[in-house]
PDB file of C-alpha atoms in Angstrom:
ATOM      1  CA  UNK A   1      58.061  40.164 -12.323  1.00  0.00           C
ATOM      2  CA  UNK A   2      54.465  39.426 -13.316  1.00  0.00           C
ATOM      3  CA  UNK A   3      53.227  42.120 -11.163  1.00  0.00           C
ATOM      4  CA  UNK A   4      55.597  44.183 -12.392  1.00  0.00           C
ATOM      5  CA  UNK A   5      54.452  43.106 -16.273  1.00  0.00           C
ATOM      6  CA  UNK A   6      50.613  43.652 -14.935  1.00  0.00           C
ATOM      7  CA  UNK A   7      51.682  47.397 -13.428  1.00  0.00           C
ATOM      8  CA  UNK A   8      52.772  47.884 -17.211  1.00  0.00           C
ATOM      9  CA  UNK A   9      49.976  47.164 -19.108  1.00  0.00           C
ATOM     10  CA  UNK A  10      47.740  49.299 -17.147  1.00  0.00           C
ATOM     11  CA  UNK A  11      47.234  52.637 -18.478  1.00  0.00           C
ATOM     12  CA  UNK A  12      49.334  55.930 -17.698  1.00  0.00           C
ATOM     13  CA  UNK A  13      46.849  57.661 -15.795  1.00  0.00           C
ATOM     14  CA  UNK A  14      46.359  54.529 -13.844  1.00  0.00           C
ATOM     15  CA  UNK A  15      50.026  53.977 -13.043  1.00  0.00           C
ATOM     16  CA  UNK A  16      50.259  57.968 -12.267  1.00  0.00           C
ATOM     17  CA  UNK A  17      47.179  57.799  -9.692  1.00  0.00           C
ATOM     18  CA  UNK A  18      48.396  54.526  -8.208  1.00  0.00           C
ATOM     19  CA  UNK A  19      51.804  55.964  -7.555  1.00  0.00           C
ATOM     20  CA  UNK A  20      50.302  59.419  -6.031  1.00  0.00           C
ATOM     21  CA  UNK A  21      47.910  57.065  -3.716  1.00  0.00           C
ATOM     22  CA  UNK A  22      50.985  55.595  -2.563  1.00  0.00           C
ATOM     23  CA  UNK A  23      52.802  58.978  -1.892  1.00  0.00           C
ATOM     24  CA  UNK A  24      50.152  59.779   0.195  1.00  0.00           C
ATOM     25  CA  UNK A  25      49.673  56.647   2.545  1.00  0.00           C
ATOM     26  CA  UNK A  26      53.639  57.590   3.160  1.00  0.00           C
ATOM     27  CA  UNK A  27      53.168  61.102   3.496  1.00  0.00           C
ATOM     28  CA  UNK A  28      50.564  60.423   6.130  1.00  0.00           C
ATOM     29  CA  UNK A  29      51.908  57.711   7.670  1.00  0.00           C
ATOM     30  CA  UNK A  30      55.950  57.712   7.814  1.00  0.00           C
ATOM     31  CA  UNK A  31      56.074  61.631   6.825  1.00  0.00           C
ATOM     32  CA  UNK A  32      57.447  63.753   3.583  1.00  0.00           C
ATOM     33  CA  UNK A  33      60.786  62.659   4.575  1.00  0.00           C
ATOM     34  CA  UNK A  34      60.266  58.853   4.085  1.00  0.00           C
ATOM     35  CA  UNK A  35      58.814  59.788   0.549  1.00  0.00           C
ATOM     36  CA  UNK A  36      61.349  58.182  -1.856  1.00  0.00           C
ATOM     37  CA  UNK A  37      61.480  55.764  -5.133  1.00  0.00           C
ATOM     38  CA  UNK A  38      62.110  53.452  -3.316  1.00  0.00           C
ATOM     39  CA  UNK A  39      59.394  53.419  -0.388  1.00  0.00           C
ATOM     40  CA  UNK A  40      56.882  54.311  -3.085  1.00  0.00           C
ATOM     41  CA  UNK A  41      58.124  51.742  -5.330  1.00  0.00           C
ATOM     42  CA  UNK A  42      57.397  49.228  -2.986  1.00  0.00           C
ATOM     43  CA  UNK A  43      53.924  50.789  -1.578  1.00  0.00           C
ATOM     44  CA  UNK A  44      52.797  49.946  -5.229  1.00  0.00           C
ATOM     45  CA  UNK A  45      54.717  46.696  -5.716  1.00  0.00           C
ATOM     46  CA  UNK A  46      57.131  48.045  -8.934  1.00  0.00           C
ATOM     47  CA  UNK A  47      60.469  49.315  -9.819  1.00  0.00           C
ATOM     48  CA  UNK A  48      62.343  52.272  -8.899  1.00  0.00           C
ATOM     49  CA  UNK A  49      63.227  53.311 -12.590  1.00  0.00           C
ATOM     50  CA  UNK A  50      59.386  52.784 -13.181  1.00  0.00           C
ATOM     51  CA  UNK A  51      58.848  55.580 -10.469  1.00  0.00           C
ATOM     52  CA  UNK A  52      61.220  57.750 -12.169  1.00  0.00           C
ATOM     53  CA  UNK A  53      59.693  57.068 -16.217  1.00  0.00           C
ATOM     54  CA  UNK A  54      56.682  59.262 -14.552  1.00  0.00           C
ATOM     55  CA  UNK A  55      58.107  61.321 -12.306  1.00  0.00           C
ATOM     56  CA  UNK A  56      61.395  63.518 -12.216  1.00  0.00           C
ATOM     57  CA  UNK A  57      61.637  63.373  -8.557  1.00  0.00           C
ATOM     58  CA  UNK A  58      59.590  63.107  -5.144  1.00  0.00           C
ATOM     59  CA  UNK A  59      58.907  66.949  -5.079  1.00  0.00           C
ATOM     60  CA  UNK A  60      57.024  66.711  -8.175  1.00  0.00           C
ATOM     61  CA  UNK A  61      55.018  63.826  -6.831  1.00  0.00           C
ATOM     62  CA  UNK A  62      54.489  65.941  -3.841  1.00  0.00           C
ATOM     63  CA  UNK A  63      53.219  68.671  -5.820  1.00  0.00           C
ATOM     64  CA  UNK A  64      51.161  66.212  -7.773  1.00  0.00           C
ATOM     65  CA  UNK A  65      49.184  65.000  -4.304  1.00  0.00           C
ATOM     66  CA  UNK A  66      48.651  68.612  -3.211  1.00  0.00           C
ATOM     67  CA  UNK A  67      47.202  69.641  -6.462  1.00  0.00           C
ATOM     68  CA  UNK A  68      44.768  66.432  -6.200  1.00  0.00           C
ATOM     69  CA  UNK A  69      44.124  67.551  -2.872  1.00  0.00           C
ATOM     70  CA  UNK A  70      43.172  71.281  -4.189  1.00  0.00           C
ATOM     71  CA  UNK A  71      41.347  69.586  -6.596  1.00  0.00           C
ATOM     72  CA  UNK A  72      39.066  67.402  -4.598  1.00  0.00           C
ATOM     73  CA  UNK A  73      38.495  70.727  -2.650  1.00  0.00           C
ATOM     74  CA  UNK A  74      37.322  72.412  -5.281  1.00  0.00           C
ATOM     75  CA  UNK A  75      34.999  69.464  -6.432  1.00  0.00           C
ATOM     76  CA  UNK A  76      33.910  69.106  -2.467  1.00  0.00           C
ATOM     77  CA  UNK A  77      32.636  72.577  -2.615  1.00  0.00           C
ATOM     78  CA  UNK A  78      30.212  71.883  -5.940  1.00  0.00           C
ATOM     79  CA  UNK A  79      28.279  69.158  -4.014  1.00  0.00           C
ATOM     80  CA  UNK A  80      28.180  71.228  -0.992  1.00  0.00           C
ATOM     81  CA  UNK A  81      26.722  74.113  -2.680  1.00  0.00           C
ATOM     82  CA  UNK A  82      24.520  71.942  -5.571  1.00  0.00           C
ATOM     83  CA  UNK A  83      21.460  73.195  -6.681  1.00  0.00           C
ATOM     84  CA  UNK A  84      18.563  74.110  -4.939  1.00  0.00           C
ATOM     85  CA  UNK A  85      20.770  77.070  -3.245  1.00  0.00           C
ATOM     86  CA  UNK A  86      20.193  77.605   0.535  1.00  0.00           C
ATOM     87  CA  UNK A  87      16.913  79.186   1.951  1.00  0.00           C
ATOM     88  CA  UNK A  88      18.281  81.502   4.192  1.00  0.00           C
ATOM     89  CA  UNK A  89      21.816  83.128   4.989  1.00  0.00           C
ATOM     90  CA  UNK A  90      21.943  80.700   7.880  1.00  0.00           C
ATOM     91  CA  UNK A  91      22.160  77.639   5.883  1.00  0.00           C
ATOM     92  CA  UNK A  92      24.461  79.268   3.761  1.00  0.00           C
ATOM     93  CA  UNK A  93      26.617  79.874   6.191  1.00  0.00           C
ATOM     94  CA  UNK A  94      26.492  75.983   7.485  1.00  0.00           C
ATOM     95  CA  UNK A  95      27.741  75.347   4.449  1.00  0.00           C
ATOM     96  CA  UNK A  96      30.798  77.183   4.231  1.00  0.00           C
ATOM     97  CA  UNK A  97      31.639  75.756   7.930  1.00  0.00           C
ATOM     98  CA  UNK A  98      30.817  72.518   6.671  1.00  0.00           C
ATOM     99  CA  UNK A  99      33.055  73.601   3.047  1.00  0.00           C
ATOM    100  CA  UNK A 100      35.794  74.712   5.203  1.00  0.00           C
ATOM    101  CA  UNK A 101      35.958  71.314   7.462  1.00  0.00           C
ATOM    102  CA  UNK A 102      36.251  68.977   4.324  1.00  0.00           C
ATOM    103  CA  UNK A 103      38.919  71.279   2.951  1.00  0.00           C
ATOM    104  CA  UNK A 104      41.285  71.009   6.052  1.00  0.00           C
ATOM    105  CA  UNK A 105      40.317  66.962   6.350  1.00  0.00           C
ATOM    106  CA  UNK A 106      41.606  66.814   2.233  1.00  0.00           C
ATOM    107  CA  UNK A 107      45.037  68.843   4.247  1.00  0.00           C
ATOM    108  CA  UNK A 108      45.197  66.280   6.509  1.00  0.00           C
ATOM    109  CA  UNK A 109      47.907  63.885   5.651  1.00  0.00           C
ATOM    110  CA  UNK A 110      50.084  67.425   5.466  1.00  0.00           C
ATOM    111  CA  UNK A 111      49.344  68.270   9.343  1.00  0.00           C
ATOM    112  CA  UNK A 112      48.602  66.664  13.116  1.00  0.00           C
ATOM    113  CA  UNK A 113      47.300  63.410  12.458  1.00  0.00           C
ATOM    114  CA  UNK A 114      51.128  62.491  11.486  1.00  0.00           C
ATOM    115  CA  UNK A 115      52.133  64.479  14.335  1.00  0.00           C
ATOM    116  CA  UNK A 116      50.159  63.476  16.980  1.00  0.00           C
ATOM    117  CA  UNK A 117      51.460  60.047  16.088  1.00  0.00           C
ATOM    118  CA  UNK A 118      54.809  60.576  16.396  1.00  0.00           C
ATOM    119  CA  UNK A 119      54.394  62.353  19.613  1.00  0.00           C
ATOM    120  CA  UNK A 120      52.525  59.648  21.025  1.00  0.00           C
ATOM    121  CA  UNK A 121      55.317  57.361  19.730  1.00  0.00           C
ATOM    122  CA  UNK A 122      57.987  59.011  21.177  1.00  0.00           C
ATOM    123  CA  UNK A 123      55.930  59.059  24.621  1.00  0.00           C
ATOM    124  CA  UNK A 124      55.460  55.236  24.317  1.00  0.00           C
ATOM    125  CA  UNK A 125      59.436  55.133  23.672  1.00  0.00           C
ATOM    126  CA  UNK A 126      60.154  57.221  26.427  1.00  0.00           C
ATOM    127  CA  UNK A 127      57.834  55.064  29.024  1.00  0.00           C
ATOM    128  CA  UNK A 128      59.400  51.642  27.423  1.00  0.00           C
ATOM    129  CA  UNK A 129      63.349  52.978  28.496  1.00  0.00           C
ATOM    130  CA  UNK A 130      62.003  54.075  31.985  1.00  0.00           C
ATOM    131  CA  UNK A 131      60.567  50.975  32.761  1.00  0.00           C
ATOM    132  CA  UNK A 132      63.480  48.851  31.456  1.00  0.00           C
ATOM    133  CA  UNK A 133      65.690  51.080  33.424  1.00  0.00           C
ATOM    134  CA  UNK A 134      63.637  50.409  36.529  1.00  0.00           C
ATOM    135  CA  UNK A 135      63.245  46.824  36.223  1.00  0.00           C
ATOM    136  CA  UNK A 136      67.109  46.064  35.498  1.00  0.00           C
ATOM    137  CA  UNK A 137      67.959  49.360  38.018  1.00  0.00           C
ATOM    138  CA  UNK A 138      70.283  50.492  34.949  1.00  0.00           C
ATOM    139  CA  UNK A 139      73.499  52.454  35.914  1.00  0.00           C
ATOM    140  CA  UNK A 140      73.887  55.522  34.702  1.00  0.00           C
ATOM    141  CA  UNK A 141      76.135  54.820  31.654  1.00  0.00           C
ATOM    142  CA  UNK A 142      72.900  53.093  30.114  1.00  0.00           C
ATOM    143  CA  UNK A 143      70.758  55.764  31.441  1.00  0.00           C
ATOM    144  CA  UNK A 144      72.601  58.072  29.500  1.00  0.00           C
ATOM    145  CA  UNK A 145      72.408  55.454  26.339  1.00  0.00           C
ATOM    146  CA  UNK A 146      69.144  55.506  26.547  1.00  0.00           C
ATOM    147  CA  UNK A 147      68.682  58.923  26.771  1.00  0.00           C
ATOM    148  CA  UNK A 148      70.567  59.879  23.468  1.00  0.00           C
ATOM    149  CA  UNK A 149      68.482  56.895  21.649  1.00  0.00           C
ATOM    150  CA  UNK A 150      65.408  59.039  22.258  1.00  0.00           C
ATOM    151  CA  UNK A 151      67.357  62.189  21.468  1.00  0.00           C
ATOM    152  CA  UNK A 152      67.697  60.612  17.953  1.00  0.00           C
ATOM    153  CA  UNK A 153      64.410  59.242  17.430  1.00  0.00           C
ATOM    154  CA  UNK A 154      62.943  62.646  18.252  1.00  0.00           C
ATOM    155  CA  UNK A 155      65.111  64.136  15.964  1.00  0.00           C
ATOM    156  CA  UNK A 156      64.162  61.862  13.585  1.00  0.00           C
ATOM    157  CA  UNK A 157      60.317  62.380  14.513  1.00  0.00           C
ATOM    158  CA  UNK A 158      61.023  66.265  13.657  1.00  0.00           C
ATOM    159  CA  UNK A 159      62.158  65.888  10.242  1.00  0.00           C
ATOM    160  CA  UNK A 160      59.293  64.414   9.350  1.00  0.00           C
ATOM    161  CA  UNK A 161      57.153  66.803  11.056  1.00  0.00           C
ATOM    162  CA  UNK A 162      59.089  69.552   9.591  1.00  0.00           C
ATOM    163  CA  UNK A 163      58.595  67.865   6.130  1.00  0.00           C
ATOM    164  CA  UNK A 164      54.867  67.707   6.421  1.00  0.00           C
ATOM    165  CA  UNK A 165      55.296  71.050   7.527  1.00  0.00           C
ATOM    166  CA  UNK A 166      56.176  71.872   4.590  1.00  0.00           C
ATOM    167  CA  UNK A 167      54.038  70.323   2.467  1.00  0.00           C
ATOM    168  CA  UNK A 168      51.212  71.865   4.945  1.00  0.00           C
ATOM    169  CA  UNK A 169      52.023  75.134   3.802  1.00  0.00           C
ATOM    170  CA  UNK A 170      52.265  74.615   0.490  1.00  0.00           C
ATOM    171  CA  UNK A 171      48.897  72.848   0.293  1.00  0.00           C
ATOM    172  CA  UNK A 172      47.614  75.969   2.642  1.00  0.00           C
ATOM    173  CA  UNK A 173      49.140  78.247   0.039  1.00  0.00           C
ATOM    174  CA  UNK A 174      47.166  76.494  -2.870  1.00  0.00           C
ATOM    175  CA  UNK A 175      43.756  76.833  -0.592  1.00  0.00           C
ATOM    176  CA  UNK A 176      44.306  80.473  -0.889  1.00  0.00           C
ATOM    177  CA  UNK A 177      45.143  81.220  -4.141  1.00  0.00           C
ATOM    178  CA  UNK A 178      43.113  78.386  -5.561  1.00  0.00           C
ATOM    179  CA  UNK A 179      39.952  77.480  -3.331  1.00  0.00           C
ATOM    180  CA  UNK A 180      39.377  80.454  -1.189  1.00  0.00           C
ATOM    181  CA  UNK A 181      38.551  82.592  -4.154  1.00  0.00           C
ATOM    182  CA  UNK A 182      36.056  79.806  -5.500  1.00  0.00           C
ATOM    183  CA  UNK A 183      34.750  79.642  -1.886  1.00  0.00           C
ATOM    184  CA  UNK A 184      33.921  83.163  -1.708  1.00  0.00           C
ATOM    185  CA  UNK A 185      32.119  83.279  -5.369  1.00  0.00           C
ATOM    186  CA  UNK A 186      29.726  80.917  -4.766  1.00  0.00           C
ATOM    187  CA  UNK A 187      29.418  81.728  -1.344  1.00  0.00           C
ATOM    188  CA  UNK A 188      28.290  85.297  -2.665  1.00  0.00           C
ATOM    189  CA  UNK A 189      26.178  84.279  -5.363  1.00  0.00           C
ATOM    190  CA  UNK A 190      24.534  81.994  -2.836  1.00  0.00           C
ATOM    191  CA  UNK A 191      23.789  84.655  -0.283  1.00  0.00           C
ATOM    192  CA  UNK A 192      22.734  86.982  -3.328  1.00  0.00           C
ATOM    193  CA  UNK A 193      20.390  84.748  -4.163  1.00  0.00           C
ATOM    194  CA  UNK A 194      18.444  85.562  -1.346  1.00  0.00           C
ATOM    195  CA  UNK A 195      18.594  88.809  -0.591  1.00  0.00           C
ATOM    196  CA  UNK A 196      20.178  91.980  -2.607  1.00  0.00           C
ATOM    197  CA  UNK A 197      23.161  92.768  -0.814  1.00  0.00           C
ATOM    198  CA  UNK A 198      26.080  94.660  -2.130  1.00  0.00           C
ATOM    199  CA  UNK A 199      29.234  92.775  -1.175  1.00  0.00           C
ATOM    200  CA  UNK A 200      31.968  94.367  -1.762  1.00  0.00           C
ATOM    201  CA  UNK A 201      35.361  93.091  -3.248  1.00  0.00           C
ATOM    202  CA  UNK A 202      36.824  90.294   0.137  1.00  0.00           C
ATOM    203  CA  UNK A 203      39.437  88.989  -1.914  1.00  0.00           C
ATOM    204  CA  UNK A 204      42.398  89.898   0.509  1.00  0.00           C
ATOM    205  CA  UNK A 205      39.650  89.525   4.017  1.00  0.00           C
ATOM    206  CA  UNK A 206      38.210  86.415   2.884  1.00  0.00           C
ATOM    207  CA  UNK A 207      41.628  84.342   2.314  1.00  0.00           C
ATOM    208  CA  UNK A 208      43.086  85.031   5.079  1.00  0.00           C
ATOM    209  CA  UNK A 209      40.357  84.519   7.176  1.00  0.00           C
ATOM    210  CA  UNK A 210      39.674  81.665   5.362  1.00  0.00           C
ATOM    211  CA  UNK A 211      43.446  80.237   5.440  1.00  0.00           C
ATOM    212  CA  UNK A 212      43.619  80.942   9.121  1.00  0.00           C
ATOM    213  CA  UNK A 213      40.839  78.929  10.258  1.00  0.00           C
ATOM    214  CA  UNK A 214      41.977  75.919   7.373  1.00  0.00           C
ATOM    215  CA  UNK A 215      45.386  75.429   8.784  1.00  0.00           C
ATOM    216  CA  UNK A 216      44.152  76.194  12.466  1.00  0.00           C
ATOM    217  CA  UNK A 217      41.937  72.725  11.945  1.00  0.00           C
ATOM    218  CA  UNK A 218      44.766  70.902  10.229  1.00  0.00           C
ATOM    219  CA  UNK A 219      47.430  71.720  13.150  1.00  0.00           C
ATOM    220  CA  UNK A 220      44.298  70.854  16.059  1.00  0.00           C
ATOM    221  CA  UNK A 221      43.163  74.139  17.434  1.00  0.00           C
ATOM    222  CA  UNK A 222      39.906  73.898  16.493  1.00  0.00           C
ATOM    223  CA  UNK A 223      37.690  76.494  15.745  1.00  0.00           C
ATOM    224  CA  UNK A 224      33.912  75.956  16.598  1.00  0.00           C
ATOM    225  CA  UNK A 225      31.459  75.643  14.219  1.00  0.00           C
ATOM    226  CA  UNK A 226      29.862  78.847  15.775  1.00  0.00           C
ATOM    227  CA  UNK A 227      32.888  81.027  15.551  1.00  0.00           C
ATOM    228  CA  UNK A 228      33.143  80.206  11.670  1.00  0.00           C
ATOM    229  CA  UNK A 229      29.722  81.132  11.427  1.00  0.00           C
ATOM    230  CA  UNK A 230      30.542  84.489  12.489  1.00  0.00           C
ATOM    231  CA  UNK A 231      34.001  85.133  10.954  1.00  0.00           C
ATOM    232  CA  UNK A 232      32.214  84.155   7.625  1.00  0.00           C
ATOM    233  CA  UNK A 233      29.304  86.310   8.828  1.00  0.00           C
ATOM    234  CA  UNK A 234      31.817  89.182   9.613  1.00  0.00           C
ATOM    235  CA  UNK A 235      33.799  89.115   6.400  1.00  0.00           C
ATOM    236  CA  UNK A 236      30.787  88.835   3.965  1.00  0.00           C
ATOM    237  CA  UNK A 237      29.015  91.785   5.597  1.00  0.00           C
ATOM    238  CA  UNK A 238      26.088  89.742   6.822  1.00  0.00           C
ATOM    239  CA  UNK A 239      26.098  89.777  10.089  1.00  0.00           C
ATOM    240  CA  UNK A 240      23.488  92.900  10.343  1.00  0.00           C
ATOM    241  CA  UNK A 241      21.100  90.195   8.991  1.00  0.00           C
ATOM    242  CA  UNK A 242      21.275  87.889  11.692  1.00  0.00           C
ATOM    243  CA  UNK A 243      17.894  88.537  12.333  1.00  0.00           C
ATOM    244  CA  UNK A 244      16.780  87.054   9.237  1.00  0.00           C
ATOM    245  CA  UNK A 245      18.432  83.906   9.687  1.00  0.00           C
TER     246      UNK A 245
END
C-alpha cells in the first residue's frame, strides 16, 4: 500500500509515462496479447482500477505507445538532420539511411525481436520433448501428448505474433502518414541546399518506398545501407548527380 500511496502522489504525466513504459516492456517481451490491467498493473507495482482512472482500455494504451513511438521518430529525425546541413548529396543521403534505421529500431517492440523469440522458444520446447521422449523411450500415447502440448504453445506463440502484428502495422501506418512526409521535407530542403534542383511533388513515391524498406527492417529482411542509398537516390531524382557526390 505505500507504494501504491507513493504511485499517487506522483504527477499525472508521470503515472501516464510510467504505465506506457510498462506497456511496452510487455508488448516486447510477452506480446500485445499479454497486454492487460492486470500485467501492466503489476509491471508498475499498482492497482488495476488505477490503470483504468487513466486509461479506458489496453487499445488506447496501445495507441498511446505507438504515438510515442511516432513521436520519438519525428524528434530522431531533428538531431539527425541539425544544423550545419550536409555538404554534399552523399551525406545527405547517409542520413536518411541512418533516419530510416532509428525509425524501424523505435518499431521494434511491434515486429521480429518478439518473434524471433518465440520461435526460438518453441524450438527449445520442441528439442526438450524429443529428448525426454528418447531418454524415457516414451510410447506413443505420450508422444502424441507431447505433440499437442507444442501444438498449443505454438498457437499460443501466434497470437501474440499476430497481436504485434497488428500493432506493427498500425505503427507502420503512422510512419507514413506522420514521419515519411517530415522525412521527405527536410530531406528536400537539405538536398536544396546544395544544389538547385527541382523536385517534384514524392508524396505518394516517397511513402511507400519509405514504408517498404521501414517494415522490411522491423520483420528482418534487411535492406543494405547501399540499396537505401539508391531507392532514396531514385525517388528524389538525384541519382543523375551521383557524380557529384
Amino acid at each position: 500500500m505505500q507504494a501504491n500511496a507513493k504511485f499517487r502522489r506522483e504527477e499525472p504525466e508521470t503515472r501516464m509515462r510510467q504505465i506506457y513504459e510498462a506497456a511496452e516492456r510487455i508488448i516486447a517481451r510477452d506480446g500485445y496479447s499479454q497486454l492487460s490491467a492486470q500485467t501492466v498493473a503489476g509491471e508498475v507495482g499498482i492497482t488495476r482500477p488505477l490503470v483504468y482512472h487513466y486509461f479506458a482500455s489496453m487499445n488506447e494504451i496501445a495507441e498511446g505507445v505507438i504515438e510515442r513511438r511516432v513521436n520519438r521518430s519525428i524528434e530522431d529525425l531533428g538531431k539527425i538532420y541539425r544544423v550545419p546541413q550536409s555538404s554534399s548529396i552523399r551525406e545527405s543521403l547517409e542520413k536518411g539511411v541512418r533516419a530510416l534505421e532509428i525509425i524501424s529500431q523505435n518499431g521494434e517492440i511491434f515486429g521480429e525481436p518478439t518473434m524471433k523469440k518465440y520461435a526460438q522458444r518453441s524450438s527449445s520446447e520442441s528439442e526438450r520433448v524429443a529428448n525426454e521422449q528418447t531418454a524415457t523411450h516414451s510410447p506413443k500415447g505420450d508422444e502424441v501428448a507431447g505433440e499437442k502440448r507444442l501444438s498449443k504453445k505454438r498457437s499460443d506463440n501466434l497470437e501474440r505474433q499476430d497481436g504485434n502484428a497488428e500493432l506493427l502495422l498500425r505503427y507502420v501506418s503512422q510512419v507514413s502518414d506522420v514521419v515519411a512526409p517530415r522525412l521527405q521535407e527536410i530531406m528536400v530542403r537539405d538536398i536544396q541546399a546544395q544544389h538547385r534542383l527541382r523536385i517534384h511533388h514524392l508524396d505518394a513515391t516517397f511513402r511507400i518506398a519509405m514504408t517498404g524498406i521501414v517494415l522490411g527492417q522491423i520483420t528482418g529482411r534487411l535492406v543494405s545501407r547501399t540499396q537505401c542509398e539508391e531507392i532514396l537516390a531514385q525517388i528524389l531524382h538525384v541519382e543523375n548527380y551521383m557524380s557529384t557526390w
